[in-house]
Coordinates of C-alpha atoms and ligand atoms in Angstrom, one line a residue:
Chain A
M29 CA 0.0 0.0 0.0
A30 CA 1.0 3.4 -0.5
T31 CA 0.2 7.1 -0.1
I32 CA 0.5 9.2 -3.2
E33 CA 1.1 13.1 -2.7
F34 CA 0.9 15.7 -5.6
V35 CA 2.7 18.7 -4.6
D36 CA 2.3 21.8 -6.8
V37 CA 2.5 19.6 -9.8
T38 CA 2.5 21.5 -13.2
K39 CA 3.1 20.2 -16.6
E40 CA 3.4 22.6 -19.5
Y41 CA 3.6 20.9 -23.1
P42 CA 5.9 22.7 -25.6
N43 CA 3.8 25.1 -27.7
A44 CA 0.8 25.0 -25.6
K45 CA -0.7 28.5 -24.4
T46 CA -2.0 27.1 -21.0
P47 CA -0.4 24.4 -18.9
A48 CA -2.1 20.9 -19.3
V49 CA -1.7 20.6 -15.6
D50 CA -1.6 23.7 -13.4
N51 CA -0.4 23.6 -9.9
V52 CA -2.2 20.7 -8.5
S53 CA -1.8 19.5 -5.0
F54 CA -3.6 16.8 -3.1
T55 CA -3.1 13.4 -1.4
V56 CA -4.4 10.2 -2.1
H57 CA -4.4 7.8 1.1
E58 CA -3.3 4.3 1.3
G59 CA -5.8 2.0 0.1
A60 CA -8.2 4.5 -1.2
I61 CA -9.7 4.8 -4.7
C62 CA -9.2 8.3 -6.0
M63 CA -11.4 9.2 -8.9
L64 CA -9.9 12.1 -11.3
L65 CA -12.9 13.6 -12.8
G66 CA -13.3 16.2 -15.4
T67 CA -14.3 17.1 -18.8
S68 CA -12.2 16.2 -21.9
G69 CA -8.8 18.0 -22.1
S70 CA -8.9 18.9 -18.3
G71 CA -5.5 17.3 -18.0
K72 CA -6.6 14.1 -16.1
T73 CA -4.5 11.6 -18.3
T74 CA -1.5 13.9 -18.0
L75 CA -1.8 13.9 -14.3
L76 CA -2.1 10.0 -14.3
R77 CA 1.0 9.6 -16.5
M78 CA 3.3 11.6 -14.4
V79 CA 2.7 9.2 -11.3
N80 CA 4.6 6.4 -13.2
R81 CA 6.8 9.1 -15.1
L82 CA 5.7 8.3 -18.5
I83 CA 5.6 12.1 -18.4
D84 CA 7.7 14.3 -16.1
P85 CA 6.4 17.4 -14.3
T86 CA 7.5 20.7 -15.6
S87 CA 7.5 21.6 -11.8
G88 CA 6.3 20.2 -8.5
E89 CA 6.8 16.7 -7.5
I90 CA 4.9 13.5 -6.9
R91 CA 5.7 11.4 -3.6
I92 CA 4.8 7.9 -3.1
D93 CA 5.3 7.1 0.6
G94 CA 7.1 10.3 0.9
V95 CA 9.8 9.5 -1.7
P96 CA 9.7 11.8 -4.8
T97 CA 9.2 9.7 -8.0
T98 CA 12.0 11.7 -9.7
Q99 CA 14.3 10.0 -7.1
Q100 CA 13.4 6.6 -8.3
D101 CA 14.6 4.9 -11.5
P102 CA 11.7 5.1 -14.0
I103 CA 11.9 1.5 -15.0
A104 CA 11.8 0.1 -11.6
L105 CA 8.9 2.5 -10.6
R106 CA 6.9 1.3 -13.6
R107 CA 7.3 -2.0 -12.8
S108 CA 5.9 -1.1 -9.2
I109 CA 2.7 0.4 -10.5
G110 CA 0.0 -1.1 -12.3
Y111 CA -1.5 0.6 -15.4
V112 CA -4.8 0.1 -17.2
I113 CA -6.1 2.2 -20.0
Q114 CA -9.4 2.2 -22.1
Q115 CA -7.9 0.8 -25.3
V116 CA -6.8 -2.1 -23.1
G117 CA -3.6 -2.5 -25.1
L118 CA -3.3 -6.4 -24.7
F119 CA -0.3 -7.6 -26.8
P120 CA -2.0 -9.3 -29.8
H121 CA 1.1 -11.6 -30.3
L122 CA 0.7 -13.1 -26.8
S123 CA -1.7 -15.6 -25.2
I124 CA -3.6 -14.3 -22.4
E125 CA -1.2 -16.1 -19.8
D126 CA 1.8 -14.3 -21.3
N127 CA -0.1 -11.0 -21.3
V128 CA -0.8 -11.4 -17.6
R129 CA 2.6 -12.3 -16.9
V130 CA 4.4 -9.6 -18.7
V131 CA 5.7 -7.8 -15.7
P132 CA 6.8 -10.8 -13.8
S133 CA 8.6 -12.0 -16.9
I134 CA 10.4 -8.9 -17.5
L135 CA 11.5 -9.2 -13.9
G136 CA 12.8 -12.5 -14.8
K137 CA 10.3 -15.0 -13.7
S138 CA 9.8 -18.1 -15.8
A139 CA 6.3 -19.3 -17.1
A140 CA 6.5 -22.2 -14.6
E141 CA 7.1 -19.9 -11.7
T142 CA 4.1 -17.7 -12.6
R143 CA 1.6 -20.2 -13.7
D144 CA -0.1 -20.3 -10.2
R145 CA -0.2 -16.5 -10.0
V146 CA -1.8 -16.3 -13.5
D147 CA -4.4 -18.9 -12.6
E148 CA -5.1 -16.9 -9.3
L149 CA -5.4 -13.5 -11.2
L150 CA -7.7 -14.8 -13.8
H151 CA -9.8 -16.2 -11.3
L152 CA -9.7 -12.9 -9.5
V153 CA -11.1 -11.0 -12.3
G154 CA -13.7 -13.8 -13.3
L155 CA -12.2 -15.7 -15.9
E156 CA -11.8 -19.5 -16.0
P157 CA -8.1 -20.3 -16.3
A158 CA -8.5 -23.4 -18.0
E159 CA -10.6 -22.0 -20.4
Y160 CA -8.9 -18.5 -21.2
R161 CA -5.2 -19.0 -20.4
K162 CA -4.0 -20.3 -23.9
R163 CA -6.5 -17.9 -26.0
Y164 CA -5.4 -14.9 -27.9
P165 CA -6.6 -11.3 -26.9
R166 CA -8.6 -11.2 -30.3
Q167 CA -10.3 -14.4 -29.2
L168 CA -12.0 -12.3 -26.3
S169 CA -14.8 -9.8 -26.0
G170 CA -14.0 -6.2 -25.1
G171 CA -15.1 -6.8 -21.3
Q172 CA -13.1 -10.1 -21.2
Q173 CA -10.1 -8.1 -22.7
Q174 CA -10.4 -5.5 -19.9
R175 CA -10.7 -8.0 -17.1
V176 CA -7.3 -9.4 -18.6
G177 CA -5.9 -5.9 -18.6
L178 CA -6.9 -5.5 -14.9
A179 CA -5.2 -9.1 -14.2
R180 CA -2.1 -8.0 -15.9
A181 CA -1.8 -4.6 -13.9
L182 CA -2.2 -6.7 -10.7
A183 CA 0.4 -9.3 -11.7
A184 CA 3.4 -8.0 -9.8
D185 CA 1.1 -7.1 -6.9
P186 CA 2.0 -3.3 -7.3
A187 CA 0.9 -1.1 -4.4
V188 CA -0.6 1.6 -6.7
L189 CA -2.8 1.1 -9.8
L190 CA -3.3 3.8 -12.3
M191 CA -6.6 3.2 -14.5
D192 CA -7.2 5.7 -17.4
E193 CA -10.9 5.4 -18.3
P194 CA -10.7 1.5 -18.2
F195 CA -14.3 0.9 -18.6
G196 CA -15.1 3.8 -21.0
A197 CA -15.3 1.7 -24.2
L198 CA -17.8 -0.8 -22.7
D199 CA -21.5 -1.0 -22.8
A200 CA -23.4 0.2 -19.6
I201 CA -24.3 -3.2 -18.2
T202 CA -20.7 -4.7 -18.7
R203 CA -19.4 -1.6 -17.2
A204 CA -21.5 -1.7 -14.2
R205 CA -20.5 -5.3 -13.8
L206 CA -16.7 -4.6 -14.1
Q207 CA -17.1 -1.8 -11.6
D208 CA -18.6 -4.0 -9.2
E209 CA -15.8 -6.6 -9.6
L210 CA -13.3 -3.7 -9.3
L211 CA -14.9 -3.1 -5.8
N212 CA -14.7 -6.7 -5.1
V213 CA -11.1 -7.0 -6.1
Q214 CA -10.2 -3.9 -4.2
R215 CA -11.7 -5.4 -0.9
G216 CA -9.1 -8.2 -1.3
V217 CA -6.2 -6.4 -2.5
R218 CA -6.4 -2.7 -1.0
K219 CA -4.4 -0.9 -3.7
T220 CA -4.1 2.8 -3.7
I221 CA -5.9 3.4 -7.1
L222 CA -5.9 6.7 -9.2
F223 CA -9.0 6.4 -11.5
V224 CA -9.7 8.6 -14.4
T225 CA -13.2 9.0 -15.7
H226 CA -15.4 11.6 -17.2
D227 CA -18.5 9.7 -15.9
V228 CA -19.9 11.2 -12.7
E229 CA -21.8 8.1 -11.8
E230 CA -18.8 6.0 -12.1
A231 CA -16.8 8.5 -9.9
F232 CA -19.5 8.3 -7.2
K233 CA -20.0 4.6 -7.2
L234 CA -16.1 3.7 -7.0
G235 CA -14.6 6.8 -5.4
D236 CA -13.7 7.2 -1.8
Q237 CA -12.1 10.6 -3.1
I238 CA -13.0 12.6 -6.1
V239 CA -10.7 15.3 -7.6
V240 CA -12.5 17.5 -10.1
M241 CA -10.2 18.9 -12.8
S242 CA -11.1 21.8 -15.1
E243 CA -8.7 23.2 -17.7
G244 CA -5.6 21.7 -15.9
K245 CA -6.6 23.0 -12.3
L246 CA -7.9 21.3 -9.4
V247 CA -11.2 22.6 -8.8
Q248 CA -12.4 20.6 -5.7
E249 CA -11.3 17.5 -4.0
G250 CA -13.2 15.4 -1.5
S251 CA -15.4 12.6 -0.9
P252 CA -18.6 12.2 -2.9
I253 CA -20.7 13.4 -0.1
E254 CA -18.8 16.4 0.3
L255 CA -18.7 17.2 -3.2
L256 CA -22.6 16.6 -3.2
A257 CA -23.2 18.8 -0.1
Q258 CA -20.6 21.5 -0.6
P259 CA -19.8 21.9 -4.4
A260 CA -17.1 24.8 -4.5
S261 CA -18.5 26.3 -7.6
D262 CA -21.4 26.3 -10.1
F263 CA -19.1 24.2 -12.2
V264 CA -18.9 21.4 -9.6
R265 CA -22.5 21.7 -8.6
Q266 CA -23.5 21.1 -12.3
L267 CA -20.8 18.4 -12.8
V268 CA -21.8 16.3 -9.8
G269 CA -25.5 17.1 -10.2
A270 CA -25.7 18.4 -6.6
D271 CA -29.2 19.8 -7.4
N272 CA -30.4 16.5 -8.1
I273 CA -32.6 15.0 -5.3
L274 CA -32.3 11.5 -6.3
R275 CA -28.4 11.6 -6.5
Q276 CA -28.6 13.0 -2.8
F277 CA -30.8 10.1 -1.7
E278 CA -28.4 7.7 -3.5
Y279 CA -25.3 8.9 -2.0
Q280 CA -26.1 10.4 1.4
P281 CA -25.8 8.0 4.3
V282 CA -29.0 7.4 6.7
T283 CA -26.9 9.2 9.3
A284 CA -27.6 12.6 7.3
A285 CA -31.1 12.2 8.4
L286 CA -30.6 11.3 12.0
E287 CA -33.2 12.3 14.7
P288 CA -33.4 10.9 18.3
A289 CA -34.8 7.6 18.7
T290 CA -38.1 7.1 19.6
D291 CA -40.7 4.2 20.1
A292 CA -41.8 4.5 16.7
A293 CA -38.8 2.7 15.2
Q294 CA -39.9 -0.7 14.2
E295 CA -37.0 -1.9 12.1
R296 CA -33.2 -1.4 12.1
I297 CA -30.9 -0.3 9.4
A298 CA -27.2 -0.2 9.2
A299 CA -25.6 3.4 9.6
D300 CA -23.6 3.0 6.6
E301 CA -26.6 2.5 4.5
R302 CA -27.7 5.3 2.0
L303 CA -31.0 7.3 2.2
L304 CA -32.4 5.6 -0.9
P305 CA -33.1 2.3 0.6
A306 CA -34.1 3.7 3.8
L307 CA -36.7 5.8 2.1
L308 CA -38.0 2.9 0.1
R309 CA -38.4 0.9 3.3
L310 CA -40.1 3.8 5.0
I311 CA -42.5 4.1 2.1
Q312 CA -43.3 0.3 2.3
M313 CA -43.9 0.5 5.7
R314 CA -46.1 3.6 5.1
N315 CA -44.9 5.3 8.0
G316 CA -42.9 4.8 11.3
A317 CA -39.1 4.9 11.6
L318 CA -36.0 2.8 11.2
A319 CA -33.6 2.5 14.1
V320 CA -30.1 3.4 12.7
V321 CA -27.5 1.1 14.4
R322 CA -23.6 0.8 14.2
D323 CA -22.0 -2.1 15.8
G324 CA -25.2 -3.1 17.7
E325 CA -25.5 0.5 19.1
T326 CA -28.6 2.7 18.5
L327 CA -27.3 6.0 17.0
G328 CA -31.0 7.4 16.5
Q329 CA -33.8 7.0 14.0
V330 CA -34.9 8.1 10.5
S331 CA -38.3 8.6 9.4
L332 CA -40.0 10.2 6.4
A333 CA -40.1 13.6 8.1
S334 CA -36.3 13.6 8.9
V335 CA -35.3 12.2 5.4
F336 CA -37.4 14.8 3.9
A337 CA -35.9 17.6 6.1
S338 CA -32.5 16.4 5.4
V339 CA -32.8 16.6 2.0
Q340 CA -34.5 19.7 1.8
S341 CA -31.9 21.4 3.7
I342 CA -29.1 19.6 1.6
H343 CA -31.0 20.9 -1.4
R344 CA -31.2 24.5 -0.2
N345 CA -27.5 24.7 0.6
A346 CA -26.6 23.1 -2.7
S347 CA -28.7 25.9 -4.4
A348 CA -27.3 28.6 -2.2
A349 CA -24.2 30.5 -3.1
S350 CA -21.2 28.5 -2.7
G351 CA -19.1 29.1 0.6
E352 CA -22.2 29.6 2.6
H353 CA -22.6 26.3 4.8
N354 CA -25.6 25.5 6.8
R355 CA -25.9 23.0 9.6
S356 CA -26.6 19.8 7.4
A357 CA -23.8 20.4 5.1
D358 CA -21.3 21.0 7.8
S359 CA -22.3 17.9 9.5
A360 CA -22.6 15.8 6.6
P361 CA -20.5 12.8 7.3
V362 CA -17.4 11.7 5.3
I363 CA -17.5 8.1 4.3
R364 CA -14.3 6.4 4.1
Chain B
M62 CA 12.8 -34.1 -67.7
S63 CA 15.1 -37.1 -68.9
Y64 CA 18.2 -35.3 -67.4
I65 CA 16.5 -35.1 -64.0
L66 CA 15.1 -38.5 -64.0
D67 CA 18.5 -40.0 -65.0
G68 CA 20.0 -41.9 -62.0
Y69 CA 23.4 -41.2 -63.2
N70 CA 22.9 -37.4 -62.4
W71 CA 22.1 -38.2 -58.7
D72 CA 25.4 -39.7 -58.0
L73 CA 26.6 -38.1 -54.6
T74 CA 30.2 -38.6 -55.3
D75 CA 30.0 -36.5 -58.4
P76 CA 30.4 -32.8 -57.3
G77 CA 28.3 -31.7 -60.5
S78 CA 25.4 -34.0 -59.7
I79 CA 21.9 -32.7 -59.1
P80 CA 21.8 -33.1 -55.4
N81 CA 25.3 -31.6 -54.8
L82 CA 24.4 -28.7 -57.1
L83 CA 21.0 -28.2 -55.1
I84 CA 22.8 -28.2 -51.7
A85 CA 25.3 -25.8 -53.1
H86 CA 22.4 -23.5 -54.5
I87 CA 20.6 -23.7 -50.9
S88 CA 23.7 -22.9 -48.9
I89 CA 24.8 -19.8 -51.2
T90 CA 21.1 -18.5 -50.8
F91 CA 21.0 -19.2 -47.1
V92 CA 24.3 -17.8 -46.3
S93 CA 23.5 -14.5 -48.5
V94 CA 20.0 -14.1 -46.7
L95 CA 21.5 -14.6 -43.4
I96 CA 24.3 -12.0 -43.9
G97 CA 22.0 -9.9 -45.4
L98 CA 19.7 -10.0 -42.4
A99 CA 22.7 -9.4 -40.0
I100 CA 23.4 -6.2 -41.8
A101 CA 19.8 -5.1 -42.6
F102 CA 18.5 -5.6 -38.9
P103 CA 20.8 -3.1 -37.0
L104 CA 20.6 -0.8 -40.1
A105 CA 17.0 -0.8 -40.1
F106 CA 16.5 -0.4 -36.4
L107 CA 18.9 2.6 -36.6
V108 CA 17.1 4.4 -39.5
A109 CA 13.9 3.7 -38.0
R110 CA 14.9 5.7 -34.8
F111 CA 17.1 8.2 -36.6
K112 CA 14.4 9.0 -39.2
H113 CA 16.7 11.4 -41.3
L114 CA 19.1 8.5 -42.1
Y115 CA 16.2 6.5 -43.7
L116 CA 16.2 8.1 -47.1
P117 CA 19.9 8.1 -47.8
T118 CA 20.3 4.6 -46.7
V119 CA 17.4 3.3 -48.8
T120 CA 18.5 5.2 -51.7
T121 CA 22.0 4.0 -51.5
A122 CA 20.8 0.4 -51.2
G123 CA 18.3 1.0 -54.0
I124 CA 21.3 2.3 -56.4
L125 CA 23.4 -0.6 -55.4
Y126 CA 20.4 -2.8 -56.5
T127 CA 20.2 -1.5 -59.9
I128 CA 23.8 -2.5 -60.8
P129 CA 23.8 -5.6 -62.9
S130 CA 25.1 -8.6 -61.2
L131 CA 27.6 -9.3 -64.1
A132 CA 29.0 -5.8 -63.8
L133 CA 29.3 -6.4 -60.1
F134 CA 31.1 -9.5 -60.7
A135 CA 33.6 -7.9 -62.9
L136 CA 34.3 -5.3 -60.4
L137 CA 34.9 -7.8 -57.8
I138 CA 37.2 -10.2 -59.6
P139 CA 40.2 -8.2 -59.1
F140 CA 39.9 -8.2 -55.4
T141 CA 38.2 -11.6 -54.6
A142 CA 39.1 -13.8 -57.9
F143 CA 37.1 -16.7 -58.4
S144 CA 36.2 -17.4 -54.9
Q145 CA 32.7 -17.8 -53.3
A146 CA 33.0 -14.2 -52.0
T147 CA 32.8 -12.8 -55.5
V148 CA 29.1 -14.4 -55.7
L149 CA 28.1 -13.7 -52.0
I150 CA 28.9 -10.1 -51.9
P151 CA 26.7 -9.1 -54.7
L152 CA 24.0 -11.4 -53.4
V153 CA 24.1 -9.7 -50.0
I154 CA 24.0 -6.3 -51.5
Y155 CA 21.0 -7.1 -53.4
T156 CA 19.2 -8.2 -50.3
Q157 CA 19.6 -4.9 -48.6
V158 CA 17.0 -2.7 -50.2
V159 CA 14.1 -5.0 -49.7
L160 CA 15.1 -6.1 -46.3
I161 CA 15.6 -2.7 -45.1
R162 CA 12.4 -1.2 -46.3
N163 CA 10.4 -4.2 -45.1
I164 CA 12.0 -4.4 -41.7
V165 CA 11.5 -0.5 -41.2
A166 CA 7.9 -0.7 -42.4
G167 CA 7.4 -3.5 -39.9
I168 CA 8.6 -1.4 -37.3
R169 CA 6.6 1.6 -38.3
A170 CA 3.5 -0.4 -38.5
V171 CA 3.6 -1.6 -34.7
D172 CA 0.8 0.3 -32.9
P173 CA 2.5 3.0 -30.8
Q174 CA -0.1 2.5 -28.1
L175 CA 1.5 -0.9 -27.6
V176 CA 5.0 0.5 -27.2
E177 CA 3.4 2.8 -24.8
V178 CA 1.8 0.1 -22.9
G179 CA 5.3 -1.7 -22.7
R180 CA 7.1 1.3 -21.5
A181 CA 4.2 1.7 -19.0
M182 CA 4.7 -1.8 -17.8
G183 CA 8.4 -1.1 -17.0
M184 CA 10.2 -2.5 -20.2
N185 CA 13.6 -1.1 -20.7
S186 CA 14.4 -0.2 -24.4
W187 CA 15.8 -3.5 -25.2
Q188 CA 13.0 -5.3 -23.8
L189 CA 10.6 -3.0 -25.8
Q190 CA 12.3 -4.0 -29.1
W191 CA 12.7 -7.5 -28.4
R192 CA 9.3 -8.3 -27.0
V193 CA 7.0 -5.8 -28.6
V194 CA 8.4 -4.3 -31.7
L195 CA 10.1 -6.9 -33.2
P196 CA 7.5 -9.8 -32.8
L197 CA 4.6 -7.3 -34.0
A198 CA 6.7 -6.4 -36.9
M199 CA 7.6 -10.0 -37.7
P200 CA 4.9 -10.8 -40.2
V201 CA 6.0 -7.8 -42.5
I202 CA 9.6 -8.6 -42.2
I203 CA 9.2 -12.4 -43.1
A204 CA 7.2 -11.2 -46.2
G205 CA 10.5 -9.2 -47.0
I206 CA 12.6 -12.2 -46.4
R207 CA 10.4 -14.4 -48.7
V208 CA 10.8 -11.8 -51.5
V209 CA 14.6 -11.5 -50.8
T210 CA 14.9 -15.4 -50.7
V211 CA 13.3 -16.0 -54.0
T212 CA 15.2 -13.3 -55.8
T213 CA 18.4 -14.6 -54.5
I214 CA 17.8 -18.0 -55.7
G215 CA 17.3 -16.7 -59.1
I216 CA 20.4 -14.2 -59.1
A217 CA 22.4 -17.2 -57.5
T218 CA 22.1 -19.2 -61.1
L219 CA 24.8 -16.7 -62.2
A220 CA 27.3 -18.0 -59.9
P221 CA 29.1 -20.3 -62.5
W222 CA 30.2 -17.2 -64.6
V223 CA 32.6 -16.5 -61.7
G224 CA 33.5 -20.0 -61.0
T225 CA 31.2 -21.0 -58.0
E226 CA 29.2 -24.2 -58.8
D227 CA 25.3 -24.5 -58.2
L228 CA 22.0 -25.2 -60.0
G229 CA 23.0 -22.4 -62.5
T230 CA 25.9 -24.8 -63.7
L231 CA 23.2 -27.0 -65.4
M232 CA 21.8 -23.8 -67.2
Y233 CA 25.4 -22.6 -68.0
Q234 CA 26.8 -26.0 -69.4
G235 CA 23.6 -26.7 -71.1
F236 CA 23.7 -23.6 -73.0
N237 CA 27.5 -24.0 -73.8
F238 CA 27.2 -27.7 -74.9
A239 CA 23.9 -27.1 -76.6
R240 CA 22.3 -29.5 -74.1
S241 CA 18.7 -28.4 -74.0
D242 CA 17.7 -31.1 -71.7
M243 CA 20.4 -29.8 -69.1
E244 CA 19.2 -26.4 -69.3
A245 CA 15.6 -27.4 -68.8
A246 CA 16.5 -29.4 -65.8
G247 CA 18.3 -26.3 -64.2
T248 CA 15.3 -24.1 -64.9
I249 CA 12.8 -26.6 -63.4
L250 CA 15.0 -27.1 -60.3
V251 CA 15.5 -23.5 -59.5
I252 CA 11.8 -22.7 -59.8
A253 CA 11.0 -25.8 -57.7
L254 CA 13.6 -24.6 -55.1
A255 CA 12.1 -21.0 -55.2
V256 CA 8.5 -22.3 -54.7
A257 CA 9.7 -24.6 -51.7
A258 CA 11.4 -21.9 -50.0
D259 CA 8.5 -19.6 -50.4
L260 CA 5.9 -21.9 -49.1
L261 CA 8.3 -22.8 -46.2
L262 CA 8.6 -19.0 -45.2
L263 CA 4.8 -18.5 -45.7
G264 CA 4.4 -21.3 -43.1
V265 CA 6.8 -19.4 -40.7
Q266 CA 4.8 -16.1 -41.4
A267 CA 1.6 -17.7 -40.7
A268 CA 3.0 -19.4 -37.4
L269 CA 4.7 -16.2 -36.3
S270 CA 1.4 -14.2 -36.5
R271 CA -1.0 -16.5 -34.7
G272 CA -2.5 -13.7 -32.5
Q273 CA -3.2 -11.6 -35.6
R274 CA -4.4 -14.6 -37.9
V275 CA -7.0 -15.4 -35.5
N276 CA -8.1 -11.8 -35.6
A277 CA -8.4 -12.2 -39.3
L278 CA -10.4 -15.4 -39.0
S279 CA -12.8 -14.1 -36.1
E280 CA -13.6 -10.9 -37.9
A281 CA -14.3 -12.8 -41.1
Ligands
ATP76 N1 1.8 15.0 -25.9 C1 1.1 16.0 -25.8 N2 1.7 17.2 -26.5 C2 1.0 18.5 -26.2 N3 -0.1 18.7 -25.7 C3 -0.7 17.7 -25.1 C4 0.0 16.2 -25.2 N4 -1.0 15.6 -24.4 C5 -2.0 16.2 -24.1 N5 -1.8 17.4 -24.4 C6 -2.7 18.4 -24.0 O1 -3.0 18.7 -22.8 C7 -4.3 18.9 -22.3 C8 -4.6 17.7 -21.2 O2 -4.8 16.5 -22.0 P1 -5.1 15.3 -21.3 O3 -5.0 14.3 -22.3 O4 -4.3 15.2 -19.9 O5 -6.6 15.3 -21.0 P2 -7.7 14.4 -20.3 O6 -8.3 15.2 -19.2 O7 -7.2 13.1 -20.1 O8 -8.8 14.4 -21.6 P3 -9.8 13.1 -22.1 O9 -10.9 13.0 -21.0 O10 -10.1 13.6 -23.4 O11 -8.9 11.8 -22.1 C9 -5.0 19.0 -23.6 O12 -5.3 20.3 -24.0 C10 -4.2 18.3 -24.6 O13 -4.5 18.8 -25.9
MG77 MG1 -7.4 11.3 -21.1

């Protein structure tokens, strides 16, 4: 695992009027999924490729576990960082097995040594090794190829994973399935992941942290809830859809609508659940309340009234001028 | 046909027999193409990287290619006399233009994205060339080797003019002694050898491009 710090990172391409990445600073904590979200040309890919030194910053530095990347040999650095791109980029002349073991093999490991590892990785990404090991990339669907791309990136057990719109070319259903599986895989491997996307839903679904980029600048950085509750500008508000009540229901935890427990609470709901399932349950129950529990301890309850109140206050806050916080936004919990 | 079928001409102890001439022809071709590749590969990788060297290199190789073989033999005889070198040097020179062009074309046709992926995986420049660029360029390179091999088999029939025996000897002597059956035998054997070599290399080309070939099939 590893912490990645961006410190005043700037990248100017020759002959460009404005920097592709402009003085960007933020920290990605160990084991977190950080989503780089922004419109086309906002510098996401450039920022990502500076981490494994495919590009070097014009100024500023990137530190992995406190060590500036410029102090590391680029070849060794890249071998210790997984890399997945939208175009997948499997080597067409190599079998799936040989594609997955590219990094171990350039590190000098033989096919015999890596056989078990390849099987393990193919299992991990949901491909039956016996069926797929000997196939060639062209014999796989786009979704299957991207699974292999993920397996290849994980092969040498890197602490850091860079993913540049990995699911961007897939249909909605396959994309959703791969997103779920990435979360599944991540539960087991706990990598520090930097994930580029321009899909807001994807950013919210996968991200522990979202970094919003625009024209090379970091516009806002925070958890999905923080972005929804306190968008730093109209740009972010529109981008994340902070005015969208459904999205609020989807991503706000039930604790955002907490009120003191009463006898009305007939059922229980876990504190890390979102408002939406709570709301649906309350509607089904026609009324009443749900006791919000964490580790067996009752924190309070949510009722239709408290849910509506919380969303209204979030919505009011989101529509208000940025910088002006009210009670509900300030107390919006941060999920990690 | 009578000359080829005559068992007398297959006597291995006779240096002028068909099998011995065939072996000589194959070895001249093989050695020329091999030396040709040994020169063309480094040159091609060099000019693929330093692009401004490409035009002068290919132009020079092209000009050398246009010199008639007999003229080149004549130029060499003062230095190498009637040794095998007099045959091999022109043959090697003639391979260069096609080999360099095809190797460079093969390298340039490699998807830069795949090279970039290799780099991102942490390959050093040697590993990039060896594991990504070369294998992906191979089908185009083998196509060049096929052309060069067939051409070399043809030009090598002139070897007897400068004292090296191969299948050309049958044509040369058949012409000198007005033996049309000998001439025909030489022609048939040279064509057969060229076709066989071409098919063999075609097989190699197919085997080396498995991943790509599968692509062609699955998209058909
Ligand atoms: N190699 C390069 N040379 C010059 N300019 C470049 C280069 N690569 C990117 N740029 C410019 O830098 C800016 C940021 O590009 P970048 O690829 O990082 O954007 P992005 O956020 O990844 O966009 P997208 O979502 O379309 O992939 C763009 O204006 C782009 O034109
Ligand atoms: Mg990009």
